[in-house]
Each structure stands twice: as structure tokens, then as C-alpha cells.
Amino acid sequence: MPKITPQMIIEATNSLKCSPSQDFSGLSPKILKLVIVHIASPLSHIFNLSLHEGVVPNQFKIAKVSPIFKGGDETQANDYRPISLLSAFSKILEKIVCNHLKYFLVMNNIIDSQQFGFQNNNSTFHPMIHLLNKVTKAMQNNEYTISIFMDLQKAFDCVPRDTLCKKLELIGIRGNGLKWFKSYLSNRKQFVRIGEGNSVMSDVTSGVPQGSILGPILFLIFFNDLPKSTLLYCLLFADDTTLLASGPNLTELVEFINTELKKISLWFRANKMSLHPNKTKSTVFHHNPNSIPWDDIHIVIDNNNEESNIVDVNLIHTLSYVNHLSDTPAIRFLGVFFDPGLNFKFHISQLNAKLSKALFNLRRCRNLLSTNALKSLYYSTFHCHLIHGIQIYSCVCDNALKEIITKQKMAVR
């Protein structure tokens, strides 16, 4: 563990987002930045004691939870994402520890090379371009590619802490360092604040805290050995997992996929994780998607039933090229719709619809707002949709992009 100096504390505090969000004691990073120079020295003493003894103060482990609606039914608690507002002092300590943990992971080449989430110099573009390259190479060889897009249920909240601690030990974190992480994960408490009302304090028995600085990195360590459990090609963006395999014989490819999915199922069972049944989907890529025998393709996965070893499985929804089993002829992967023929017609049609709405708003406001305000509106409602995944969908022919280019010129005018 690092020796923390007052200067390290000042630098870590200044690197935090200047958020007005207050923790359970009413302190925010914005306020903390104003006084950190005066309290850095005693804080360094407290932080060094914490690391030396391997104990995280209990006051650092209290979270004020704000539920953020994800979509779906507003009356269902499962359709909200809990965001933990942790102690402002805890964020400083986490920032310093996180920087050293990242350095340790990079120097020892621990994180899987196909993991692109929460990694420096990586974005959603990287797994998308890997997927595109893998599929197009198979198409050039007249091969089929089956892709499974997996979605985990409450991945961050369901991480078993004892398993995570074992994995920390396996990668080389031992002694007081491991003791500190065990203390960080244990005896955590939270309460929910809605409006002006607070719930009673309750214990948090599993998971890594969402909204924390260390949480994402700890999740990557926990999830890091998933690719080693299968022969399928894996693309990871945090918990968003895509599995691929290619081959000239579709029947043999389906059998291979189903065999490997049994291994994946065992990993999920051993790590106490589960898939979201309605959001885990699969599709088949081929240069001639109309020739794909969709009715004969059955991609299955073990139902994770601990009481039974019977692989009487749940069918993963298989998407067709044109309204076969779904009204959506493409699968959305990190914000871009991939169709079986990789012509991106569906994505471009969806993008055109969004740009048309944004263009309508710009036209309505052009005589009401200043030039700077219109620029802000353009970038926030039009440009953001245009550039997302542009490296991927812009590989289509010029005619397919003609309408988008026209709308962009109109928006700029």
C-alpha cells in the first residue's frame, strides 16, 4: 500500500468532479476542494493509519442512495439503478488507492486484453470495431458468425464479496492490502433518500458500491476470468459481454456454441451471477442473411438451476433479418444496431429519426436563442447522436449516408 502524503491528497481532491452532491453528512467534493489545503496533513495521517492497519473507518462506508430510473415500469424497484453517494473523504482515499491498484494491474498485465470498460484510452468504439472486424473477416471467407449479446442482472450489486476477495488474493494482493479491501467491502450500510425523506439504515451484504471510485475496478477484477472459461471469442465492456464464433457449417457452429454456453453457465453459477432473460439475445451474421435458416437455429443456455443438472434450457431470443421472430431486425450493441448483413440500414433509419426530431427543435428555436445557445443545443441534441458509432456505421455506401449528410448540413445552417 502507498505512503500517502498531503500533496497526494490535494492532487486527488482536485481531480474529483466538482459535484454539489452531498454525502450523508452534508459534505460535497465542491466544498471539500475549498478547504483541502488546510486539512490535508491530518487527513494523510488518518489515511496512512487506515492502510497500515488494514481498516476502513465505518464512517467511510455509509452511503446515501439515490434511485435513478433506468426505464420500464416506474412502480417497480427493479427498474431503478441505485447510485451511492459516499463519504467525500472516502472518495479521496479511494482515488489514491485506485490509482495504485490500476498501476499494479497494468504493470502485471492482469486485466484481459478484450476488456474495454473502465480502461484508459478505451471506449465503446473499441469492442464495436473488434466485432465488425471479426464478422467481416468471416463473411469474406463465406462463414457464418453467431454472436450472443449477454446482459447481466444487477451485476455490480450481486458480486459475492468472499469470491471477490479470493480473486484479489489470486492476483497478488495479500497482507494488509487484502485486509484493507476486505474491510472496505464489509460492514457497509446505506439509506435511501427520496425528496426530503430518508429511509432507515440497512446493511449492504453483497456487491461493490455503485457510484464509488473503486467499485468499477474491483468489478473488472471479479469479472476478469470469464473469458478463460470458454473457447468463444469474448468482447467485454464492463458487464456487457459479447460472445462470438465463426464457421462454414452452421449446424456444427450451433452445436459448438451450445456446448460453450454450458461452460459459461457453470461460471455464472460458481460466481453467483445471473443473466437478464429478456435482454440476452443472439443473432447470426452472414453475407447473405436471406439464406439463413432461422427456424432451425436454437441457441440455448443452461437455466442455472442448482437443484437440477438437466440442461432443459431457456431459449435465447434469435433475431431474424426481416421480422422473423422480432419486429427489430437488428441487435443494439453499445448504442449501434448491428443487422445480420452488416448493411446498417436499420441503424441509419433509427439515426435519421433522431436527427429529424433534433432538427425540428433547432428550427423552432433558431429565432429565439442566441448563436451560442443554438450551438449548445446542436451539440447536445444533434451532434451527439451523429458521432456515436460513426466509425462503425459510416463504412456503408455513400447513398445510404446521403440523408444523414443532408440533415447535418441543414442543422449547421
Short mmCIF file of C-alpha atoms in Angstrom, two decimals:
data_model
loop_
_atom_site.label_atom_id
_atom_site.label_comp_id
_atom_site.label_asym_id
_atom_site.label_seq_id
_atom_site.Cartn_x
_atom_site.Cartn_y
_atom_site.Cartn_z
CA MET A 1 0.00 0.00 0.00
CA PRO A 2 1.25 3.52 -0.79
CA LYS A 3 2.57 6.05 1.70
CA ILE A 4 0.11 8.92 1.41
CA THR A 5 1.42 12.47 1.57
CA PRO A 6 -0.57 15.72 1.95
CA GLN A 7 0.33 16.62 -1.64
CA MET A 8 -1.18 13.34 -2.89
CA ILE A 9 -4.38 14.19 -1.03
CA ILE A 10 -4.55 17.67 -2.54
CA GLU A 11 -4.00 16.30 -6.06
CA ALA A 12 -6.57 13.53 -5.57
CA THR A 13 -9.15 16.02 -4.27
CA ASN A 14 -8.60 18.44 -7.15
CA SER A 15 -9.05 15.59 -9.64
CA LEU A 16 -12.54 14.79 -8.31
CA LYS A 17 -15.54 16.12 -10.19
CA CYS A 18 -16.73 19.39 -8.74
CA SER A 19 -20.09 17.93 -7.80
CA PRO A 20 -22.52 19.66 -5.43
CA SER A 21 -23.99 16.27 -4.42
CA GLN A 22 -23.76 15.87 -0.67
CA ASP A 23 -22.90 12.74 1.28
CA PHE A 24 -24.76 11.56 4.39
CA SER A 25 -23.05 14.25 6.49
CA GLY A 26 -23.86 17.08 4.08
CA LEU A 27 -20.32 17.40 2.67
CA SER A 28 -19.68 17.62 -1.08
CA PRO A 29 -16.47 17.48 -3.17
CA LYS A 30 -17.14 21.08 -4.20
CA ILE A 31 -16.90 22.25 -0.59
CA LEU A 32 -14.00 19.93 0.17
CA LYS A 33 -11.88 21.44 -2.60
CA LEU A 34 -12.12 24.84 -0.90
CA VAL A 35 -10.57 23.65 2.37
CA ILE A 36 -8.42 20.66 1.39
CA VAL A 37 -5.13 22.59 1.65
CA HIS A 38 -5.79 23.22 5.33
CA ILE A 39 -6.81 19.67 6.28
CA ALA A 40 -4.51 17.61 4.02
CA SER A 41 -1.93 16.98 6.74
CA PRO A 42 -4.28 15.42 9.36
CA LEU A 43 -6.08 13.53 6.60
CA SER A 44 -2.80 11.98 5.44
CA HIS A 45 -2.22 10.72 8.99
CA ILE A 46 -5.71 9.14 9.13
CA PHE A 47 -5.37 7.59 5.67
CA ASN A 48 -1.94 6.11 6.41
CA LEU A 49 -3.26 4.58 9.63
CA SER A 50 -6.13 3.07 7.66
CA LEU A 51 -3.77 1.46 5.13
CA HIS A 52 -1.26 0.35 7.76
CA GLU A 53 -3.88 -1.31 9.95
CA GLY A 54 -5.98 -2.59 7.04
CA VAL A 55 -9.13 -0.96 8.42
CA VAL A 56 -11.52 1.42 6.68
CA PRO A 57 -13.37 3.76 9.10
CA ASN A 58 -17.04 2.89 9.41
CA GLN A 59 -17.99 6.49 8.62
CA PHE A 60 -16.44 5.98 5.18
CA LYS A 61 -18.78 3.06 4.48
CA ILE A 62 -22.13 4.82 4.83
CA ALA A 63 -23.89 5.51 1.53
CA LYS A 64 -26.77 7.81 0.75
CA VAL A 65 -28.57 6.08 -2.13
CA SER A 66 -30.38 7.99 -4.85
CA PRO A 67 -32.54 5.78 -7.10
CA ILE A 68 -32.20 6.66 -10.80
CA PHE A 69 -34.94 5.45 -13.16
CA LYS A 70 -33.49 3.22 -15.93
CA GLY A 71 -36.66 2.67 -17.93
CA GLY A 72 -39.59 0.29 -17.75
CA ASP A 73 -42.21 0.41 -15.01
CA GLU A 74 -41.79 3.35 -12.64
CA THR A 75 -43.61 1.42 -9.90
CA GLN A 76 -41.08 -1.44 -9.94
CA ALA A 77 -37.99 -1.10 -7.76
CA ASN A 78 -36.01 -3.35 -10.13
CA ASP A 79 -36.27 -0.69 -12.85
CA TYR A 80 -34.21 1.80 -10.82
CA ARG A 81 -30.42 1.98 -10.58
CA PRO A 82 -29.17 2.75 -7.07
CA ILE A 83 -26.42 5.37 -7.11
CA SER A 84 -24.44 5.52 -3.89
CA LEU A 85 -23.28 8.93 -2.67
CA LEU A 86 -20.33 8.00 -0.49
CA SER A 87 -18.39 10.00 2.04
CA ALA A 88 -16.41 12.81 0.40
CA PHE A 89 -13.37 11.84 2.48
CA SER A 90 -13.78 8.23 1.38
CA LYS A 91 -13.60 9.33 -2.27
CA ILE A 92 -10.18 10.90 -1.69
CA LEU A 93 -8.81 7.72 -0.13
CA GLU A 94 -10.43 5.58 -2.84
CA LYS A 95 -8.92 7.78 -5.56
CA ILE A 96 -5.38 7.27 -4.23
CA VAL A 97 -5.84 3.53 -3.71
CA CYS A 98 -7.49 3.18 -7.13
CA ASN A 99 -4.55 4.86 -8.89
CA HIS A 100 -2.10 2.42 -7.28
CA LEU A 101 -4.38 -0.55 -7.99
CA LYS A 102 -4.64 0.42 -11.66
CA TYR A 103 -0.85 0.73 -11.86
CA PHE A 104 -0.49 -2.73 -10.32
CA LEU A 105 -2.97 -4.23 -12.80
CA VAL A 106 -1.30 -2.60 -15.81
CA MET A 107 2.27 -3.45 -14.80
CA ASN A 108 1.36 -7.10 -14.26
CA ASN A 109 -0.89 -7.29 -17.34
CA ILE A 110 -3.75 -8.74 -15.30
CA ILE A 111 -6.90 -7.36 -16.95
CA ASP A 112 -7.94 -9.33 -20.03
CA SER A 113 -6.99 -7.63 -23.28
CA GLN A 114 -10.60 -7.89 -24.52
CA GLN A 115 -11.95 -5.91 -21.57
CA PHE A 116 -12.55 -2.32 -22.71
CA GLY A 117 -14.68 -0.95 -19.87
CA PHE A 118 -13.16 1.50 -17.37
CA GLN A 119 -9.81 1.31 -19.16
CA ASN A 120 -7.66 4.29 -20.08
CA ASN A 121 -7.67 5.17 -23.79
CA ASN A 122 -10.58 2.80 -24.48
CA SER A 123 -14.21 3.49 -25.33
CA THR A 124 -17.29 1.74 -26.70
CA PHE A 125 -15.76 2.17 -30.16
CA HIS A 126 -13.08 -0.46 -29.48
CA PRO A 127 -15.31 -3.53 -28.85
CA MET A 128 -17.55 -2.46 -31.75
CA ILE A 129 -14.63 -2.32 -34.18
CA HIS A 130 -13.39 -5.72 -32.96
CA LEU A 131 -16.86 -7.15 -33.56
CA LEU A 132 -17.01 -5.59 -37.01
CA ASN A 133 -13.56 -6.91 -37.97
CA LYS A 134 -14.33 -10.41 -36.70
CA VAL A 135 -17.65 -10.63 -38.56
CA THR A 136 -16.43 -9.11 -41.85
CA LYS A 137 -13.44 -11.47 -41.93
CA ALA A 138 -15.82 -14.43 -41.57
CA MET A 139 -18.08 -13.02 -44.30
CA GLN A 140 -15.13 -12.77 -46.67
CA ASN A 141 -14.47 -16.48 -46.05
CA ASN A 142 -18.16 -17.32 -46.66
CA GLU A 143 -18.56 -18.28 -42.99
CA TYR A 144 -21.38 -17.79 -40.51
CA THR A 145 -20.83 -15.92 -37.25
CA ILE A 146 -23.08 -16.46 -34.26
CA SER A 147 -23.00 -13.71 -31.65
CA ILE A 148 -24.54 -13.81 -28.20
CA PHE A 149 -25.09 -10.45 -26.53
CA MET A 150 -25.33 -11.12 -22.81
CA ASP A 151 -26.85 -8.79 -20.25
CA LEU A 152 -26.29 -9.42 -16.55
CA GLN A 153 -28.91 -8.83 -13.91
CA LYS A 154 -27.73 -6.22 -11.39
CA ALA A 155 -24.12 -7.22 -11.96
CA PHE A 156 -22.49 -4.68 -9.62
CA ASP A 157 -24.98 -5.32 -6.82
CA CYS A 158 -24.68 -9.11 -6.94
CA VAL A 159 -20.89 -9.53 -6.74
CA PRO A 160 -20.20 -12.01 -3.89
CA ARG A 161 -17.61 -10.35 -1.71
CA ASP A 162 -15.93 -13.52 -0.49
CA THR A 163 -15.33 -14.59 -4.10
CA LEU A 164 -14.00 -11.14 -4.99
CA CYS A 165 -11.57 -11.24 -2.06
CA LYS A 166 -10.32 -14.66 -3.19
CA LYS A 167 -9.71 -13.29 -6.68
CA LEU A 168 -7.86 -10.30 -5.23
CA GLU A 169 -5.60 -12.70 -3.38
CA LEU A 170 -5.04 -14.78 -6.53
CA ILE A 171 -3.76 -11.78 -8.49
CA GLY A 172 -1.22 -10.97 -5.77
CA ILE A 173 -2.96 -8.63 -3.30
CA ARG A 174 -2.12 -10.01 0.13
CA GLY A 175 -1.27 -8.95 3.68
CA ASN A 176 -2.53 -5.57 4.85
CA GLY A 177 -3.59 -4.74 1.32
CA LEU A 178 -6.04 -7.63 1.18
CA LYS A 179 -7.13 -6.92 4.75
CA TRP A 180 -7.90 -3.32 3.74
CA PHE A 181 -10.04 -4.40 0.78
CA LYS A 182 -11.92 -6.87 2.96
CA SER A 183 -12.61 -4.08 5.42
CA TYR A 184 -13.66 -1.76 2.57
CA LEU A 185 -16.21 -4.30 1.33
CA SER A 186 -17.57 -5.40 4.73
CA ASN A 187 -19.97 -3.74 7.18
CA ARG A 188 -21.26 -1.30 4.60
CA LYS A 189 -24.51 0.50 5.34
CA GLN A 190 -26.89 2.59 3.33
CA PHE A 191 -30.11 4.54 3.44
CA VAL A 192 -32.32 5.78 0.62
CA ARG A 193 -33.16 9.44 0.25
CA ILE A 194 -36.18 10.45 -1.85
CA GLY A 195 -37.08 14.11 -1.76
CA GLU A 196 -36.68 15.24 1.84
CA GLY A 197 -37.30 11.81 3.35
CA ASN A 198 -34.74 9.23 4.48
CA SER A 199 -35.24 5.52 4.97
CA VAL A 200 -33.87 3.59 7.92
CA MET A 201 -30.22 2.50 7.78
CA SER A 202 -29.72 -1.03 6.45
CA ASP A 203 -26.79 -3.37 5.87
CA VAL A 204 -25.36 -3.96 2.38
CA THR A 205 -24.45 -7.64 2.22
CA SER A 206 -23.22 -8.04 -1.36
CA GLY A 207 -21.87 -6.20 -4.36
CA VAL A 208 -19.44 -3.37 -4.98
CA PRO A 209 -20.81 0.10 -4.27
CA GLN A 210 -22.14 1.84 -7.37
CA GLY A 211 -21.07 5.44 -7.52
CA SER A 212 -17.74 4.64 -5.87
CA ILE A 213 -14.31 5.11 -7.42
CA LEU A 214 -13.00 1.65 -6.55
CA GLY A 215 -16.20 -0.21 -7.47
CA PRO A 216 -15.67 -0.40 -11.27
CA ILE A 217 -12.05 -1.61 -10.96
CA LEU A 218 -13.00 -4.23 -8.39
CA PHE A 219 -15.75 -5.44 -10.70
CA LEU A 220 -13.26 -5.81 -13.57
CA ILE A 221 -11.08 -7.99 -11.33
CA PHE A 222 -14.07 -10.11 -10.37
CA PHE A 223 -15.22 -10.50 -14.00
CA ASN A 224 -11.74 -10.94 -15.44
CA ASP A 225 -11.65 -14.74 -15.58
CA LEU A 226 -14.87 -15.16 -17.58
CA PRO A 227 -13.05 -15.33 -20.98
CA LYS A 228 -10.86 -18.14 -19.61
CA SER A 229 -13.93 -20.33 -19.07
CA THR A 230 -14.79 -20.68 -22.76
CA LEU A 231 -13.31 -21.10 -26.22
CA LEU A 232 -15.67 -18.47 -27.59
CA TYR A 233 -14.24 -15.11 -28.62
CA CYS A 234 -15.18 -12.62 -25.89
CA LEU A 235 -15.65 -8.87 -26.07
CA LEU A 236 -16.22 -7.16 -22.73
CA PHE A 237 -17.27 -3.66 -21.82
CA ALA A 238 -17.58 -3.88 -18.04
CA ASP A 239 -20.51 -6.32 -17.61
CA ASP A 240 -21.71 -6.07 -21.24
CA THR A 241 -20.47 -9.36 -22.67
CA THR A 242 -20.50 -10.43 -26.31
CA LEU A 243 -19.54 -13.98 -27.35
CA LEU A 244 -18.70 -14.90 -30.95
CA ALA A 245 -17.77 -17.94 -33.02
CA SER A 246 -17.46 -18.41 -36.78
CA GLY A 247 -17.53 -21.42 -39.07
CA PRO A 248 -18.58 -22.62 -42.55
CA ASN A 249 -21.08 -25.21 -41.26
CA LEU A 250 -23.99 -23.62 -39.43
CA THR A 251 -25.21 -26.84 -37.78
CA GLU A 252 -21.79 -27.62 -36.32
CA LEU A 253 -21.38 -24.00 -35.27
CA VAL A 254 -24.66 -24.07 -33.32
CA GLU A 255 -23.58 -27.27 -31.54
CA PHE A 256 -20.23 -25.69 -30.64
CA ILE A 257 -21.93 -22.54 -29.34
CA ASN A 258 -24.34 -24.52 -27.18
CA THR A 259 -21.51 -26.61 -25.72
CA GLU A 260 -19.55 -23.50 -24.81
CA LEU A 261 -22.61 -21.82 -23.32
CA LYS A 262 -22.83 -24.70 -20.82
CA LYS A 263 -19.34 -23.73 -19.66
CA ILE A 264 -20.41 -20.10 -19.39
CA SER A 265 -23.39 -21.21 -17.34
CA LEU A 266 -21.09 -23.04 -14.92
CA TRP A 267 -19.03 -19.87 -14.49
CA PHE A 268 -22.15 -17.85 -13.70
CA ARG A 269 -23.30 -20.46 -11.21
CA ALA A 270 -19.91 -20.61 -9.49
CA ASN A 271 -19.77 -16.81 -9.26
CA LYS A 272 -23.41 -16.39 -8.21
CA MET A 273 -24.32 -14.23 -11.20
CA SER A 274 -27.31 -14.44 -13.50
CA LEU A 275 -28.34 -13.23 -16.94
CA HIS A 276 -31.21 -10.90 -17.69
CA PRO A 277 -33.54 -13.25 -19.63
CA ASN A 278 -35.26 -10.52 -21.65
CA LYS A 279 -32.11 -8.64 -22.63
CA THR A 280 -29.78 -11.51 -23.55
CA LYS A 281 -30.07 -12.00 -27.31
CA SER A 282 -28.29 -13.68 -30.19
CA THR A 283 -28.08 -13.35 -33.94
CA VAL A 284 -26.31 -14.83 -36.97
CA PHE A 285 -24.16 -12.78 -39.33
CA HIS A 286 -23.66 -13.82 -42.96
CA HIS A 287 -23.05 -12.04 -46.27
CA ASN A 288 -26.40 -13.42 -47.50
CA PRO A 289 -28.74 -13.17 -44.47
CA ASN A 290 -31.79 -14.20 -46.50
CA SER A 291 -30.28 -17.69 -46.83
CA ILE A 292 -30.02 -18.22 -43.05
CA PRO A 293 -32.43 -20.99 -41.88
CA TRP A 294 -33.67 -19.09 -38.82
CA ASP A 295 -36.23 -21.72 -37.81
CA ASP A 296 -33.52 -24.37 -37.50
CA ILE A 297 -31.25 -22.34 -35.21
CA HIS A 298 -31.67 -22.96 -31.50
CA ILE A 299 -29.18 -21.19 -29.27
CA VAL A 300 -29.68 -22.35 -25.70
CA ILE A 301 -28.12 -21.75 -22.32
CA ASP A 302 -28.33 -23.61 -19.04
CA ASN A 303 -31.07 -22.30 -16.79
CA ASN A 304 -28.70 -22.07 -13.80
CA ASN A 305 -30.96 -24.25 -11.67
CA GLU A 306 -28.83 -25.54 -8.80
CA GLU A 307 -31.31 -28.26 -7.91
CA SER A 308 -31.01 -29.89 -11.31
CA ASN A 309 -28.26 -30.79 -13.73
CA ILE A 310 -30.75 -31.15 -16.57
CA VAL A 311 -29.88 -28.82 -19.39
CA ASP A 312 -33.55 -28.21 -20.15
CA VAL A 313 -32.67 -24.77 -21.29
CA ASN A 314 -34.09 -21.34 -21.86
CA LEU A 315 -34.08 -20.31 -25.49
CA ILE A 316 -32.16 -17.13 -26.16
CA HIS A 317 -34.19 -14.95 -28.49
CA THR A 318 -32.82 -15.29 -32.01
CA LEU A 319 -33.35 -12.27 -34.24
CA SER A 320 -34.10 -12.60 -37.92
CA TYR A 321 -33.23 -10.40 -40.82
CA VAL A 322 -36.78 -9.27 -41.57
CA ASN A 323 -39.46 -9.66 -38.90
CA HIS A 324 -38.85 -13.36 -38.30
CA LEU A 325 -39.11 -13.59 -34.54
CA SER A 326 -38.88 -9.90 -33.75
CA ASP A 327 -40.06 -6.58 -35.12
CA THR A 328 -36.49 -5.32 -34.70
CA PRO A 329 -34.26 -6.70 -37.48
CA ALA A 330 -31.03 -5.85 -35.65
CA ILE A 331 -29.40 -6.06 -32.24
CA ARG A 332 -28.29 -2.96 -30.39
CA PHE A 333 -24.69 -3.29 -29.22
CA LEU A 334 -23.30 -0.38 -27.21
CA GLY A 335 -25.61 2.06 -28.95
CA VAL A 336 -25.23 0.82 -32.55
CA PHE A 337 -27.66 -1.56 -34.27
CA PHE A 338 -25.91 -4.50 -35.96
CA ASP A 339 -28.02 -6.36 -38.53
CA PRO A 340 -27.19 -9.87 -39.87
CA GLY A 341 -25.96 -8.49 -43.20
CA LEU A 342 -23.97 -5.62 -41.66
CA ASN A 343 -25.55 -3.09 -44.01
CA PHE A 344 -26.60 -0.87 -41.04
CA LYS A 345 -29.86 0.08 -42.76
CA PHE A 346 -31.83 -0.25 -39.55
CA HIS A 347 -29.32 1.79 -37.53
CA ILE A 348 -29.30 4.54 -40.14
CA SER A 349 -33.11 4.63 -40.21
CA GLN A 350 -33.18 4.96 -36.40
CA LEU A 351 -30.49 7.62 -36.54
CA ASN A 352 -32.40 9.58 -39.18
CA ALA A 353 -35.48 9.59 -36.96
CA LYS A 354 -33.48 11.04 -34.03
CA LEU A 355 -31.80 13.64 -36.22
CA SER A 356 -35.16 14.71 -37.67
CA LYS A 357 -36.51 15.40 -34.18
CA ALA A 358 -33.38 17.33 -33.23
CA LEU A 359 -33.51 19.31 -36.48
CA PHE A 360 -37.15 20.23 -35.82
CA ASN A 361 -36.20 21.61 -32.39
CA LEU A 362 -33.33 23.61 -33.86
CA ARG A 363 -35.63 25.16 -36.43
CA ARG A 364 -38.19 26.12 -33.80
CA CYS A 365 -35.51 27.78 -31.67
CA ARG A 366 -33.37 29.50 -34.29
CA ASN A 367 -35.13 32.88 -33.90
CA LEU A 368 -35.45 32.61 -30.12
CA LEU A 369 -31.94 31.70 -28.94
CA SER A 370 -28.53 33.28 -29.30
CA THR A 371 -25.86 31.74 -31.54
CA ASN A 372 -24.01 30.25 -28.58
CA ALA A 373 -27.23 28.77 -27.19
CA LEU A 374 -28.05 27.26 -30.59
CA LYS A 375 -24.57 25.72 -30.75
CA SER A 376 -25.09 24.14 -27.35
CA LEU A 377 -28.49 22.82 -28.47
CA TYR A 378 -26.93 21.43 -31.67
CA TYR A 379 -24.18 19.56 -29.84
CA SER A 380 -26.48 18.23 -27.12
CA THR A 381 -29.38 17.08 -29.33
CA PHE A 382 -28.00 16.52 -32.83
CA HIS A 383 -24.22 16.10 -32.94
CA CYS A 384 -24.09 13.59 -30.06
CA HIS A 385 -26.31 11.14 -31.99
CA LEU A 386 -24.45 11.75 -35.24
CA ILE A 387 -20.96 10.94 -33.97
CA HIS A 388 -21.79 7.96 -31.76
CA GLY A 389 -20.51 4.89 -33.58
CA ILE A 390 -19.77 6.91 -36.73
CA GLN A 391 -16.57 4.91 -37.25
CA ILE A 392 -18.77 1.81 -37.50
CA TYR A 393 -21.87 2.72 -39.50
CA SER A 394 -20.08 5.11 -41.88
CA CYS A 395 -18.49 2.16 -43.69
CA VAL A 396 -21.67 1.78 -45.77
CA CYS A 397 -22.06 3.16 -49.30
CA ASP A 398 -22.38 6.91 -49.86
CA ASN A 399 -26.04 6.68 -50.93
CA ALA A 400 -27.01 5.21 -47.54
CA LEU A 401 -25.47 8.22 -45.78
CA LYS A 402 -26.87 10.85 -48.13
CA GLU A 403 -29.91 11.69 -45.98
CA ILE A 404 -27.81 11.96 -42.82
CA ILE A 405 -25.33 14.30 -44.52
CA THR A 406 -28.20 16.47 -45.79
CA LYS A 407 -29.70 16.75 -42.28
CA GLN A 408 -26.31 17.63 -40.83
CA LYS A 409 -25.84 20.47 -43.32
CA MET A 410 -29.32 21.76 -42.56
CA ALA A 411 -28.62 21.65 -38.83
CA VAL A 412 -25.37 23.60 -39.24
CA ARG A 413 -27.13 26.26 -41.32
#
